[in-house]
Every structure is written in C-alpha cells, then in structure tokens.
C-alpha cells in the first residue's frame, strides 16, 4: 500500500529543513555539539559492541521525520486518535515486510525495545507466579530471563539452565531434565552472549514433552536470520521476540513474530497492556530496515559478518586469548583475556583508552568476567577478513602493553579513516 497524495505545502526542501543538523547547530549549538561529538566518536573508534551497528541514512531519515509528531495509540484502522491514515500505511508496510522477511504469520512492530517485546510475550502467555525455564544470567541469559532486578524475576519463578563447563555449549539433556522436574509454563531459548547457533528444534521437542510454550529471544541473531546466515526460530517457537537494531541494522526497537493463533493475544499484550502509543517514526524506520534486509546485498552482508567473526575469533585465539566454545557461528564471540595477564574489566578499560569499544560479559566459569565483542558494525563499514586480522593484532598489542594508548588510537584512526561509517 502506498500514499499517492501529500499536503500541498509539503516539499523535499521543506522536509530537508526539518531534518537539517546544521539548523540544529544554529538554534541549539550545545546539543548540536553533543550530536556531532557522538558522530565523531563513532567515526574514529572501533565499534565492537555486539549489540550495536550503524543504521543507513534512510533509516536515520525516517527517525528524524515528521512521523515523530503523530500520536497513534492502537493499530492500523483502529486508532484512538484521529489523523492516522498516513501513519497507518507505514505500520502496515512494516508488518507486511517483517512477515515476508521472516516467514511469519503475524508480526507486531510496535514494541519499543527487545525487553518490551519479551514483557509482552510473557504477558500474553503467562500469569504471575508461573514457572519459566531460561538460560541463567551467569551463562549469558538476559535480564528479562529472570533477573531479580527485572520484572521477570519479580513476577515469575525462573529456573535457570546453563552450559557445559568444558565446551561452553548448551546441554539439551540438562534442559530436558530440568523441564521434566519443574514442568515450566514456558521455556525461553536465547542469550546475549552465546556464540553458537541454538538448536530450536531440540527446544521445541522439549517444550512439547512438558506442555510448555516456547519463546525464542532472538534479539542477537535475528539479523543473521534475515540474511540467511543463521537458522530461523520462526518455524519452531510459539513466539519470537527480537530487536530491530544489532545485526538487522534498523532503529533501536523491538518486534514480535508469532502464528496467527496468538496474534490477538500478542497485540493486546503490547497495546494496551504493556505500553502506550506506537512511536511512528521508529515504526517507519523499521519498515525501511526490513526493506533493506530483504535485498540481496544484505544476504552478502550477513554472511560477511559471520566470516569476519570467525576470523577475528581465530586470530584472537592465536594471540593467546581463551575464546569461549573455541570460536563462533554468529556475529559475536566471547573471550577470557586472563592468559594475557589481565581480567575482563581491566582489558575493557585499556582497550577503550585505545579507541576499541566493547563489553564485558559473564563466562561459564563461576565469577569470571570476560570480553564480548561483535563484528556487525565493522562489517557495515566495509571491513573484511584482512581488517579483522589487523584488529586482533592491535587488540593483543594493547592488552600486552606493547603499544601505548596514543599510538593505538593513531592506528585506529588510520583504520576507521579508510572505512568511515558515514562517508561525507
């Protein structure tokens, strides 16, 4: 569906004035300095945070569009506010593109974040006090997988499963044993730091045996799924929760995929149960990102992300870091820098001073924090296997104190100068 009319006063020139950062600089130089300062930071440092990426200029244009002005509680054709005929089109386009991209019967694109999507899935399928089986936080589970500081750990009874302490891999036999003992109402499969593909079929079998709903938290791999570089949870899970940023390269936000039988329950759990009006500029930006992800170039990109991660993991292992599970199938990897004489937090700080930005994460060994890094953003910049070897060498040199932070920053600037995220 498309809109064939526009207000008589609308014009490309007028829209350009609305979205003009130079206009912001003239009107509010203090905030403009913040925006341009962040652009400078992103453009001159290496972004290795596994949950981040660079959106396209088209996605940014949608985010900065007049759709940000529109209040649109409800769903297309059934809004609580007038004047929604244009934004209804944007949401319908986003929904249809998401369904086609992931082969889902239903898509809700209003969730404000991945956590909001998980909250809505729980609200649709569970009641307070229900038992849920999910990956434990020390092994890579998300806050919404039962943290006592989060709504999930407050409202539901979570039983954690872990990974094999030697291999770092999910043990399906352990998951099955726990499911048989605790008879959960739902099983959650997904992680913020698990570098291998998840066996969704095995989780489906376990869920069926104990009569549980299967919820896939695919926030991290969903972009790889879109590009055909990772298996899809859609054929197996009752509900798939995801983010639209990370590898998918869209705006920060969430989405939910499910079968038609759960569509109404999911939609009502999003609105009005857990959140209010949709952010229509973000919904439109999601539509743009889904369209980009459906193009052949995105398939090439997704596979390059994985190829880069594999090379980076192998190169870091060759430099002496202990890479969890011995490598990766995805865009992310985790590693213990202890063999180089530093702990995870110290390593993160030392790398940050050198212009290499990443996270720490829990490792399977109790009480140990390592490093979590991903290749989505570097790949968006155009870096490939050769650059991953350079990054790994620089990484190790910084941790071994073979190069000081100033020299390292110069090396990083030379590399990012060749691969700017937003060429001027």
XYZ file of C-alpha atoms in Angstrom:
424
model
C 0.000 0.000 0.000
C 1.257 3.483 -0.769
C 0.189 7.071 -0.270
C -0.414 8.913 -3.515
C -1.241 12.298 -2.037
C 0.564 14.755 0.209
C -0.229 18.100 1.831
C 0.093 20.916 -0.684
C 2.706 22.631 1.460
C 4.972 19.587 1.672
C 8.138 19.599 -0.403
C 11.560 17.957 -0.335
C 13.111 21.317 0.522
C 10.774 21.808 3.477
C 11.484 18.300 4.745
C 15.204 18.901 4.389
C 14.924 21.915 6.661
C 13.171 19.776 9.290
C 15.924 17.158 9.300
C 18.875 19.560 8.920
C 21.515 19.121 11.618
C 23.099 22.389 10.593
C 19.811 24.076 11.520
C 20.108 22.449 14.953
C 23.628 23.805 15.269
C 22.371 27.339 14.629
C 19.438 27.033 17.025
C 20.964 24.960 19.844
C 24.745 24.738 19.495
C 25.168 22.952 22.832
C 23.033 19.976 21.794
C 24.394 20.078 18.258
C 27.873 19.686 19.716
C 26.657 16.558 21.521
C 25.292 15.059 18.286
C 28.344 15.901 16.227
C 30.611 14.777 19.062
C 28.944 11.362 19.087
C 29.281 11.130 15.310
C 32.980 11.888 15.709
C 33.340 9.239 18.430
C 31.613 6.589 16.321
C 33.646 7.524 13.255
C 37.088 7.451 14.886
C 36.871 4.432 17.201
C 36.279 0.735 16.558
C 32.726 -0.275 17.477
C 32.956 -3.882 18.650
C 29.899 -3.908 20.918
C 27.943 -6.955 19.740
C 24.574 -5.241 20.210
C 25.368 -2.181 18.086
C 25.507 -1.304 14.419
C 25.271 1.646 12.043
C 21.868 2.313 10.522
C 21.608 3.559 6.972
C 20.977 7.236 6.163
C 17.489 6.176 5.009
C 16.711 4.728 8.448
C 18.027 7.892 10.099
C 15.849 9.982 7.794
C 12.740 8.094 8.890
C 13.691 8.523 12.536
C 14.035 12.269 12.057
C 10.808 12.602 10.082
C 7.510 14.371 10.852
C 6.050 10.979 11.800
C 7.630 11.681 15.196
C 4.839 14.208 15.737
C 1.970 11.731 15.409
C 0.178 10.084 18.314
C -1.196 6.710 17.197
C -2.429 4.544 20.063
C -3.933 1.320 18.761
C -3.417 -0.443 15.457
C -3.998 0.479 11.794
C -7.679 1.063 11.174
C -8.458 1.081 14.907
C -6.607 4.027 16.418
C -7.622 6.060 19.437
C -6.524 9.273 17.707
C -7.621 10.932 14.508
C -5.407 11.760 11.579
C -3.704 8.354 11.449
C -4.453 7.482 7.834
C -0.866 8.174 6.740
C 0.931 6.508 9.642
C -1.372 3.506 9.271
C 0.279 2.942 5.907
C 3.741 2.995 7.490
C 2.795 0.385 10.062
C 1.089 -1.875 7.533
C 4.176 -1.737 5.332
C 6.414 -2.581 8.310
C 4.212 -5.520 9.319
C 3.990 -6.977 5.814
C 7.718 -6.620 5.255
C 8.527 -8.286 8.588
C 6.177 -11.191 7.852
C 7.680 -11.705 4.410
C 11.272 -11.342 5.620
C 10.935 -13.939 8.376
C 8.161 -16.156 7.029
C 5.896 -15.373 9.977
C 2.105 -15.408 10.034
C 1.936 -12.333 12.258
C 4.257 -9.501 13.249
C 3.896 -6.785 15.866
C 6.293 -3.905 15.188
C 5.251 -1.564 17.972
C 7.425 -2.900 20.813
C 9.726 -0.128 21.988
C 12.645 -2.482 22.717
C 13.659 -6.096 22.958
C 12.798 -6.070 26.660
C 9.363 -4.641 25.849
C 8.842 -7.447 23.352
C 9.743 -10.101 25.936
C 7.476 -8.454 28.516
C 4.583 -8.584 26.057
C 5.268 -12.243 25.258
C 5.178 -13.109 28.960
C 2.015 -11.052 29.423
C 0.326 -12.899 26.560
C 1.291 -16.426 27.645
C 1.881 -16.399 31.400
C 0.366 -15.380 34.712
C 2.282 -14.098 37.749
C 3.917 -16.951 39.616
C 4.224 -19.251 36.586
C 7.433 -21.237 36.233
C 9.730 -20.394 33.321
C 12.878 -22.218 32.201
C 15.550 -19.927 30.710
C 19.301 -19.586 30.360
C 20.817 -18.442 33.655
C 22.289 -14.949 33.761
C 25.809 -16.188 34.626
C 25.785 -18.158 31.367
C 24.516 -15.408 29.081
C 20.845 -15.037 29.924
C 19.297 -11.585 29.567
C 17.879 -9.510 32.435
C 14.404 -10.457 31.183
C 15.277 -14.115 31.705
C 14.751 -13.982 35.450
C 16.964 -11.304 36.978
C 15.636 -10.336 40.430
C 16.252 -6.712 39.461
C 13.897 -7.083 36.493
C 10.125 -7.533 36.166
C 10.736 -11.113 35.022
C 12.391 -12.239 38.229
C 9.800 -10.396 40.299
C 6.659 -11.717 38.621
C 7.645 -15.247 37.594
C 9.505 -18.219 39.024
C 12.547 -18.771 36.819
C 14.556 -21.973 36.707
C 17.962 -21.438 35.049
C 19.785 -23.773 32.722
C 23.459 -23.332 31.915
C 26.115 -24.608 29.559
C 28.615 -27.435 29.720
C 31.571 -26.102 31.756
C 34.112 -27.624 29.395
C 32.634 -26.980 25.958
C 30.569 -23.899 26.798
C 27.682 -25.379 24.782
C 24.036 -25.762 25.797
C 23.364 -29.279 27.058
C 19.948 -30.316 25.711
C 19.840 -33.283 28.085
C 20.166 -30.920 31.062
C 17.430 -28.673 29.695
C 15.150 -31.686 29.243
C 15.854 -32.973 32.755
C 15.075 -29.584 34.285
C 11.895 -29.305 32.212
C 10.701 -32.719 33.366
C 11.280 -31.839 37.027
C 9.883 -28.283 37.047
C 7.168 -28.537 34.338
C 7.520 -24.892 33.244
C 4.691 -22.964 31.622
C 7.227 -21.549 29.151
C 10.783 -22.237 28.010
C 12.943 -19.379 26.756
C 15.793 -20.052 24.342
C 18.137 -17.191 23.609
C 21.159 -15.416 25.029
C 23.078 -12.163 24.911
C 26.477 -13.846 24.662
C 26.088 -17.389 23.311
C 28.255 -17.535 20.168
C 26.822 -20.708 18.655
C 23.584 -21.452 16.815
C 20.723 -22.541 19.050
C 19.037 -25.854 18.257
C 15.451 -24.593 18.090
C 14.128 -27.982 17.012
C 15.524 -29.590 20.179
C 13.926 -26.902 22.333
C 10.615 -27.430 20.514
C 10.737 -31.139 21.299
C 11.421 -30.449 24.973
C 8.637 -27.855 25.180
C 6.169 -30.262 23.593
C 7.045 -33.048 26.007
C 6.257 -30.935 29.077
C 3.429 -28.893 27.554
C 5.286 -25.570 27.650
C 5.187 -22.567 25.365
C 8.461 -21.970 23.530
C 9.648 -18.356 23.441
C 12.703 -17.581 21.332
C 14.561 -14.451 22.371
C 16.327 -13.862 19.069
C 17.438 -10.278 19.689
C 21.017 -11.029 18.674
C 20.740 -13.490 15.754
C 17.601 -12.111 14.054
C 19.611 -10.045 11.586
C 21.606 -13.113 10.621
C 18.312 -14.971 10.195
C 17.130 -12.227 7.824
C 20.303 -12.651 5.772
C 20.170 -16.449 5.717
C 23.290 -16.745 7.859
C 21.629 -18.357 10.897
C 18.766 -20.819 11.447
C 15.329 -19.327 11.972
C 13.377 -19.839 15.204
C 10.092 -18.933 13.496
C 9.103 -22.489 12.448
C 9.676 -23.806 15.985
C 8.814 -21.133 18.566
C 5.334 -20.100 19.619
C 6.609 -16.537 19.928
C 9.819 -14.948 18.656
C 10.981 -11.749 20.363
C 13.660 -9.649 18.716
C 15.242 -6.259 18.368
C 15.397 -4.298 15.138
C 18.901 -2.946 15.670
C 22.017 -5.089 16.178
C 22.814 -7.103 13.020
C 19.433 -6.222 11.473
C 20.776 -2.666 11.193
C 17.493 -0.871 11.865
C 16.441 1.622 14.529
C 16.598 0.796 18.216
C 13.352 -1.035 18.896
C 11.653 -4.394 19.202
C 9.297 -6.693 17.348
C 7.372 -9.899 17.953
C 6.685 -12.708 15.483
C 4.105 -15.441 16.073
C 1.473 -17.623 14.484
C -1.983 -16.312 13.633
C -3.489 -18.180 16.594
C -1.605 -15.962 19.060
C -1.816 -12.725 17.062
C -4.623 -11.097 19.037
C -3.122 -12.040 22.410
C 0.278 -10.653 21.418
C -1.144 -7.418 20.036
C -3.242 -6.796 23.144
C -0.241 -7.574 25.336
C 1.738 -4.859 23.550
C -1.100 -2.334 23.481
C -2.859 -1.555 25.714
C -1.406 -3.896 28.353
C 2.310 -3.064 28.462
C 2.802 0.176 26.555
C 1.009 3.153 25.067
C 1.181 4.819 21.678
C 3.471 3.496 18.992
C 6.459 5.616 18.012
C 5.513 6.024 14.386
C 8.826 7.460 13.229
C 10.509 4.351 14.633
C 7.904 2.065 13.060
C 8.600 3.707 9.697
C 12.340 3.292 10.245
C 11.746 -0.395 10.987
C 9.915 -0.666 7.666
C 12.914 0.868 5.903
C 15.275 -1.577 7.616
C 13.096 -4.587 6.738
C 13.124 -3.461 3.129
C 16.903 -3.150 3.167
C 17.265 -6.580 4.779
C 15.198 -8.161 2.002
C 17.696 -7.032 -0.645
C 20.421 -9.405 -1.936
C 23.124 -7.073 -0.621
C 22.009 -7.766 2.934
C 22.469 -11.505 2.449
C 26.034 -10.828 1.383
C 26.467 -8.553 4.385
C 25.121 -11.081 6.903
C 27.434 -13.834 5.684
C 30.387 -11.416 5.759
C 29.540 -10.560 9.376
C 29.869 -14.239 10.293
C 33.022 -14.712 8.220
C 34.583 -11.721 9.964
C 33.616 -13.039 13.396
C 35.168 -16.420 12.657
C 38.429 -14.834 11.513
C 38.507 -12.471 14.483
C 37.878 -15.334 16.920
C 40.650 -17.442 15.403
C 43.072 -14.515 15.345
C 42.399 -13.625 18.982
C 42.862 -17.263 19.969
C 46.186 -17.283 18.107
C 47.168 -14.187 20.110
C 46.594 -16.138 23.324
C 43.080 -15.200 24.443
C 40.836 -18.050 25.599
C 37.938 -17.903 23.146
C 34.762 -19.451 24.571
C 33.474 -22.575 22.745
C 36.582 -22.408 20.580
C 35.028 -19.972 18.116
C 31.671 -18.727 16.856
C 28.832 -19.428 14.435
C 27.427 -15.918 14.682
C 28.327 -12.239 14.768
C 29.637 -12.354 18.336
C 32.319 -14.056 20.333
C 33.366 -14.104 23.960
C 36.876 -14.493 25.289
C 38.867 -14.504 28.513
C 41.918 -12.204 28.372
C 43.421 -13.759 31.526
C 46.141 -15.625 29.564
C 47.479 -12.170 28.616
C 47.668 -11.162 32.263
C 44.538 -9.008 32.561
C 40.970 -9.536 33.723
C 37.904 -8.584 31.676
C 37.205 -5.210 33.277
C 40.832 -4.102 33.113
C 41.014 -5.221 29.491
C 37.888 -3.282 28.560
C 39.262 -0.096 30.101
C 42.640 -0.478 28.442
C 41.038 -1.121 25.055
C 38.634 1.816 25.475
C 41.586 4.141 26.050
C 42.958 2.872 22.740
C 39.710 3.559 20.893
C 38.478 -0.047 20.820
C 34.955 -0.184 22.274
C 33.443 -3.454 23.570
C 31.679 -5.028 26.548
C 32.430 -7.417 29.356
C 30.250 -10.454 29.990
C 29.927 -13.414 32.313
C 31.853 -16.513 31.277
C 30.806 -20.105 32.075
C 33.379 -20.402 34.864
C 31.868 -19.076 38.086
C 32.738 -15.484 38.901
C 34.814 -14.862 35.776
C 34.083 -11.902 33.507
C 35.471 -11.874 30.023
C 35.027 -9.822 26.881
C 32.079 -9.832 24.458
C 32.606 -8.415 21.011
C 30.889 -8.500 17.634
C 31.606 -7.706 14.006
C 28.308 -6.229 12.766
C 29.358 -2.564 12.853
C 32.842 -3.113 11.402
C 31.308 -5.122 8.567
C 28.804 -2.344 7.855
C 31.814 -0.047 7.474
C 33.156 -2.359 4.773
C 35.849 -4.176 6.734
C 36.566 -7.791 5.808
C 38.813 -10.667 6.881
C 42.055 -8.740 6.357
C 40.951 -5.955 8.663
C 39.884 -8.491 11.310
C 43.469 -9.757 11.473
C 44.673 -6.176 11.913
C 42.132 -5.557 14.674
C 43.154 -8.734 16.513
C 46.838 -7.834 16.369
C 46.151 -4.338 17.660
C 43.862 -5.781 20.325
C 46.593 -8.076 21.651
C 49.282 -5.394 21.445
C 47.190 -3.096 23.637
C 46.497 -5.797 26.224
C 50.163 -6.789 26.346
C 51.214 -3.118 26.726
C 53.331 -3.379 23.603
C 51.790 -0.148 22.349
C 50.592 2.861 24.335
C 47.079 4.284 24.046
C 48.151 7.248 21.908
C 49.878 5.050 19.361
C 46.926 2.658 19.381
C 44.458 5.498 18.800
C 46.517 6.647 15.832
C 46.308 3.127 14.381
C 42.565 3.015 14.996
C 42.073 6.416 13.326
C 44.003 5.280 10.286
C 41.795 2.190 10.009
C 38.480 3.980 10.546
C 39.621 6.710 8.159
C 39.695 4.085 5.415
C 36.263 2.739 6.418
C 34.097 5.627 7.647
C 30.589 4.595 8.780
C 29.037 7.617 7.090
C 31.268 8.851 4.239
C 30.894 12.590 3.964
